[in-house]
CSV table of C-alpha atoms in Angstrom, one decimal:
chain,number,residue,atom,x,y,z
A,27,UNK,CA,31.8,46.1,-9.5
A,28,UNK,CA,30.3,45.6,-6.0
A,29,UNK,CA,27.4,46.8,-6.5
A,30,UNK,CA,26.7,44.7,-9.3
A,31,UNK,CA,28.2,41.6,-6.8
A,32,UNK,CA,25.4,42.5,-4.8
A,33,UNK,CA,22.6,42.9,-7.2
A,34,UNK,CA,23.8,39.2,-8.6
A,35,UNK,CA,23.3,37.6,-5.2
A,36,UNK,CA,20.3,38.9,-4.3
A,37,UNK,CA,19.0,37.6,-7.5
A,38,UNK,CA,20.4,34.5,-6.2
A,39,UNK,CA,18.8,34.4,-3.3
A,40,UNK,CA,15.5,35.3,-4.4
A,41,UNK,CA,16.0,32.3,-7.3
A,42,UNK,CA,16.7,30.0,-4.2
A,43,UNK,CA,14.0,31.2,-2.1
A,44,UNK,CA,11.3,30.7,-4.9
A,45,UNK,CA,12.8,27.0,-6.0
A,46,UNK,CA,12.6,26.2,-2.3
A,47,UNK,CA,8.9,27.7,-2.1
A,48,UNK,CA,7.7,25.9,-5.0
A,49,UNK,CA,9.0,22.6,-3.4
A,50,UNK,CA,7.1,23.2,-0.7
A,51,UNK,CA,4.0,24.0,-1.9
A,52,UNK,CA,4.1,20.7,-4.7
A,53,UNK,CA,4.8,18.3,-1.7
A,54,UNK,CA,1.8,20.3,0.5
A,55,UNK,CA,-0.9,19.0,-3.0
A,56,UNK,CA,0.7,15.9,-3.1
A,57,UNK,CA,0.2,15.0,0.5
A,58,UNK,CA,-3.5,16.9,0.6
A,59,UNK,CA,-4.4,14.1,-1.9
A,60,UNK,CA,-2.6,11.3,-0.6
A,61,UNK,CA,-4.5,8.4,1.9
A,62,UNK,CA,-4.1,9.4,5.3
A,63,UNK,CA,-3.4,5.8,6.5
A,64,UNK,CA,-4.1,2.7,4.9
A,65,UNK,CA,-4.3,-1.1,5.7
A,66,UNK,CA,-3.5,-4.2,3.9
A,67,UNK,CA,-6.1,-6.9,4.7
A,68,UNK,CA,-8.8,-4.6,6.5
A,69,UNK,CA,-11.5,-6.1,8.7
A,70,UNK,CA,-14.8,-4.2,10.2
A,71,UNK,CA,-17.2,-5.7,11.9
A,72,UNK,CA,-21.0,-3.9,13.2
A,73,UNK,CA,-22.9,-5.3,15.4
A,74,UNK,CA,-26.6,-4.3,16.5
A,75,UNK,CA,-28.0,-3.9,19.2
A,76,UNK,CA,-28.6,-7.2,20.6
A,77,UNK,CA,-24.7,-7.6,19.9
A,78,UNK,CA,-25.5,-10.3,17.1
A,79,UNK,CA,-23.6,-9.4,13.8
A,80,UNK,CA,-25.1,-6.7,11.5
A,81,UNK,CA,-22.5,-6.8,8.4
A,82,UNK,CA,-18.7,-7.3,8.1
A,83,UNK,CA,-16.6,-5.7,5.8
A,84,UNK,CA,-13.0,-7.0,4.5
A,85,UNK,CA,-10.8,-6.3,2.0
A,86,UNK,CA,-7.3,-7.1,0.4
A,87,UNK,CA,-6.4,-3.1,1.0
A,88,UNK,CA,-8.1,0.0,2.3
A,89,UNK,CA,-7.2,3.6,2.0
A,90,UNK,CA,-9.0,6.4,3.5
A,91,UNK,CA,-8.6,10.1,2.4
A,92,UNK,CA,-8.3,13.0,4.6
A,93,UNK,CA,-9.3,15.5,2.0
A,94,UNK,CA,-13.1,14.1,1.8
A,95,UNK,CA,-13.1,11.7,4.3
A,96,UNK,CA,-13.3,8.5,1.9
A,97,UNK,CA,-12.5,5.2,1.9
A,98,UNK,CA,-11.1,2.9,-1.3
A,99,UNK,CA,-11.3,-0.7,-0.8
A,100,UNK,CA,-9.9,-3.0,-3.1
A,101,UNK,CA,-11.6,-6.5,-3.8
A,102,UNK,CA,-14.4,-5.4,-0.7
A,103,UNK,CA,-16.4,-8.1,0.2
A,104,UNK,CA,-19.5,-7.3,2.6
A,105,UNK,CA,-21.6,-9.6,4.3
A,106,UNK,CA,-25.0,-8.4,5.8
A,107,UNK,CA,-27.2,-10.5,8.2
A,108,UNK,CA,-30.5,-11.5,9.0
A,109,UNK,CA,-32.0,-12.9,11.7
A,110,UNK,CA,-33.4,-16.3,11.0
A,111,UNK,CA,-31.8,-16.2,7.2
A,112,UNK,CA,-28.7,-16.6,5.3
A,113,UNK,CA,-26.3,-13.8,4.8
A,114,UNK,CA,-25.8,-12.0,1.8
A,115,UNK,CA,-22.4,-11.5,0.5
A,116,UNK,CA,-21.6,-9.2,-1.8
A,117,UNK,CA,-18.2,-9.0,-3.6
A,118,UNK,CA,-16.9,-6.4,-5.9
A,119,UNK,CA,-13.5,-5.2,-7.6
A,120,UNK,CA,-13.2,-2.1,-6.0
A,121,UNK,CA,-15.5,0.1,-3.9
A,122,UNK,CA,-15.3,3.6,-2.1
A,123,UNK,CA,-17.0,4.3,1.7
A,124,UNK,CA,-18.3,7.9,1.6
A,125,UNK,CA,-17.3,9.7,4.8
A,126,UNK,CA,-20.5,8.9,6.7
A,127,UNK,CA,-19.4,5.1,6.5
A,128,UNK,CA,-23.0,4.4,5.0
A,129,UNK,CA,-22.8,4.7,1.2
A,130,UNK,CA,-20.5,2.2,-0.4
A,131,UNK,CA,-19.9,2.6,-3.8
A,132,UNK,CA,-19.1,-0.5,-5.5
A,133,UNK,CA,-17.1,-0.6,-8.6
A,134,UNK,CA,-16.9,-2.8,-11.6
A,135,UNK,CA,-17.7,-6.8,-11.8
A,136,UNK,CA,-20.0,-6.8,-8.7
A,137,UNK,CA,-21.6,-10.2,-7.3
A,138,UNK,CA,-24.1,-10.8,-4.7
A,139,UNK,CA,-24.9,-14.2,-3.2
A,140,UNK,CA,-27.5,-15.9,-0.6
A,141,UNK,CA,-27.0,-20.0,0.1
A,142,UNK,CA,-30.3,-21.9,0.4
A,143,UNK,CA,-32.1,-22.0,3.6
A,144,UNK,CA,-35.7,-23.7,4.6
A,145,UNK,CA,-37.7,-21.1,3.4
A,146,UNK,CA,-35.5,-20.3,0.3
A,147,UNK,CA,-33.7,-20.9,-2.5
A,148,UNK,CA,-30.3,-19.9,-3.6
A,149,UNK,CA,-29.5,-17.0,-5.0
A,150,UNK,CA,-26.7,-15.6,-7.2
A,151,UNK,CA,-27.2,-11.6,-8.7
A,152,UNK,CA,-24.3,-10.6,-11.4
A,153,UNK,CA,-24.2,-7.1,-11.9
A,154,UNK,CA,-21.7,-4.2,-11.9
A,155,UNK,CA,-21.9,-0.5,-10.0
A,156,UNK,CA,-23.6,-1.1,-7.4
A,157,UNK,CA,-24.5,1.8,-4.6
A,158,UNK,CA,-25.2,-0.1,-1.1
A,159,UNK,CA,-27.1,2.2,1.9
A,160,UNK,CA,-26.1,-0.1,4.9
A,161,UNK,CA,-28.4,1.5,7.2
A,162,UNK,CA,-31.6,0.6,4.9
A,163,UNK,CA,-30.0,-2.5,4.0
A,164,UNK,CA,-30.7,-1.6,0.2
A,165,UNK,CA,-28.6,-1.6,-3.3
A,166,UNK,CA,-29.0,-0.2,-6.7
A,167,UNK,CA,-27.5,-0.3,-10.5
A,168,UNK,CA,-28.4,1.4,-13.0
A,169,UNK,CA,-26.2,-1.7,-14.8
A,170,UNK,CA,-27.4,-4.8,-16.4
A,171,UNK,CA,-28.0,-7.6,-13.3
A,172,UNK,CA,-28.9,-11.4,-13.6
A,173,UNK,CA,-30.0,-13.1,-11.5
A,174,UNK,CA,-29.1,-17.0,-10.8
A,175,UNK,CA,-31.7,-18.8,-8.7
A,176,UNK,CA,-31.1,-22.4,-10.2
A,177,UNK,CA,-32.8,-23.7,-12.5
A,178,UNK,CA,-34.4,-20.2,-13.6
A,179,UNK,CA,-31.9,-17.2,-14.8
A,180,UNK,CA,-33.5,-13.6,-15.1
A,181,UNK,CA,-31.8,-10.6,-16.9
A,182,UNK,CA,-32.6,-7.2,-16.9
A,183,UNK,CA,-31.2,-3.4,-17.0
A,184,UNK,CA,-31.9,-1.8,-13.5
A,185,UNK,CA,-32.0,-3.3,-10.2
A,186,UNK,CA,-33.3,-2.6,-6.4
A,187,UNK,CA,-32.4,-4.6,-3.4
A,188,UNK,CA,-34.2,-4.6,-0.1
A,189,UNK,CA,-31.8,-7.4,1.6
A,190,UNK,CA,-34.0,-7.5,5.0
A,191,UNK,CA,-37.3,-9.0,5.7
A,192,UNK,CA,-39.5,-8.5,3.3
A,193,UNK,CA,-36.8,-9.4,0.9
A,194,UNK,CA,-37.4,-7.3,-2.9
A,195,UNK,CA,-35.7,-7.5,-5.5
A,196,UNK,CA,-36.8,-5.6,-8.7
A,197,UNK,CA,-35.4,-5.3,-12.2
A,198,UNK,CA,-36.3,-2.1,-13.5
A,199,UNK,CA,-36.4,-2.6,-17.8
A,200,UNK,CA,-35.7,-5.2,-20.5
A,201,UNK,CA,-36.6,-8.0,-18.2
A,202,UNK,CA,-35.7,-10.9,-19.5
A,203,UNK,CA,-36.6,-15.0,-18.0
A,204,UNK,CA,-35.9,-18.5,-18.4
A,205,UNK,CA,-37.7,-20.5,-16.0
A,206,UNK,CA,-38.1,-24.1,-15.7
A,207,UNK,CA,-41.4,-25.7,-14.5
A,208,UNK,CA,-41.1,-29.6,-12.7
């Protein structure tokens, strides 16, 4: 009978052993693909290098990822300067910062706005998924975008940004325009 004592507790030892293995190795995934650290009301300010103001970035909460070096924002809002301009601002739901903190990837209902200045009007764009390159100062969609520069309202599938002097914007297919003429 001891011998078969023995035989039981090993097995119950190695059962253990494996559980307790297991355990480990579930809470080693979980934590590869959990943020790293996080913030609740983020703030990130880049200046140039004159030390003016060259964007600032906030959001409600931001969560960056060791395990590819992202960044999730939720409800980012980015504003990006020119000299002797308005700002643009651009708001989206969500957005993700690629590890070389120059691509931002922004996610669902996205809007982009410019107040009135001297030398131009308004401007309101509506779109969704847009990518931003903050070093080039440039955005695209491959989404539908309007654009809002009362009284005229254009519409089309497609768009590129240039948000620095010279300013383009260009919607890429099924352009669409109502303008109105004083």
């Amino acid at each position: 009978y001891q011998l078969y004592i023995y035989v039981v507790l090993a097995a119950l030892i190695t059962w253990w052993m494996q559980q307790l293995y297991e355990q480990r190795q579930t809470e080693i995934k979980i934590a590869g693909n959990s943020p790293d650290f996080f913030s609740s009301g983020y703030y990130k300010k880049e200046m140039d290098l004159q030390g003016l103001p060259k964007s600032v970035l906030v959001a409600d909460k931001m969560q960056h990822y060791k395990s590819d070096g992202s960044t999730h924002l939720e409800k980012p809002m980015i504003t990006l300067y020119n000299p002797d301009a308005e700002p643009w601002v651009i708001q989206a739901e969500k957005g993700i910062m690629a590890a070389d903190g120059d691509h931002l990837q922004l996610n669902g209902h996205t809007v982009i706005n410019r107040e009135a200045s001297k030398h131009a009007s308004a401007l309101k764009v509506t779109t969704s998924d847009l990518r931003v390159t903050l070093s080039k100062n440039y955005a695209e969609t491959n989404a539908w975008a309007e654009l809002v520069s009362p009284p005229n309202i254009t519409s089309g599938t497609g768009m590129e940004v240039t948000f620095v002097s010279p300013i383009h914007l260009k919607l890429l297919s099924k352009v669409k325009g109502r303008y109105e003429i004083e």
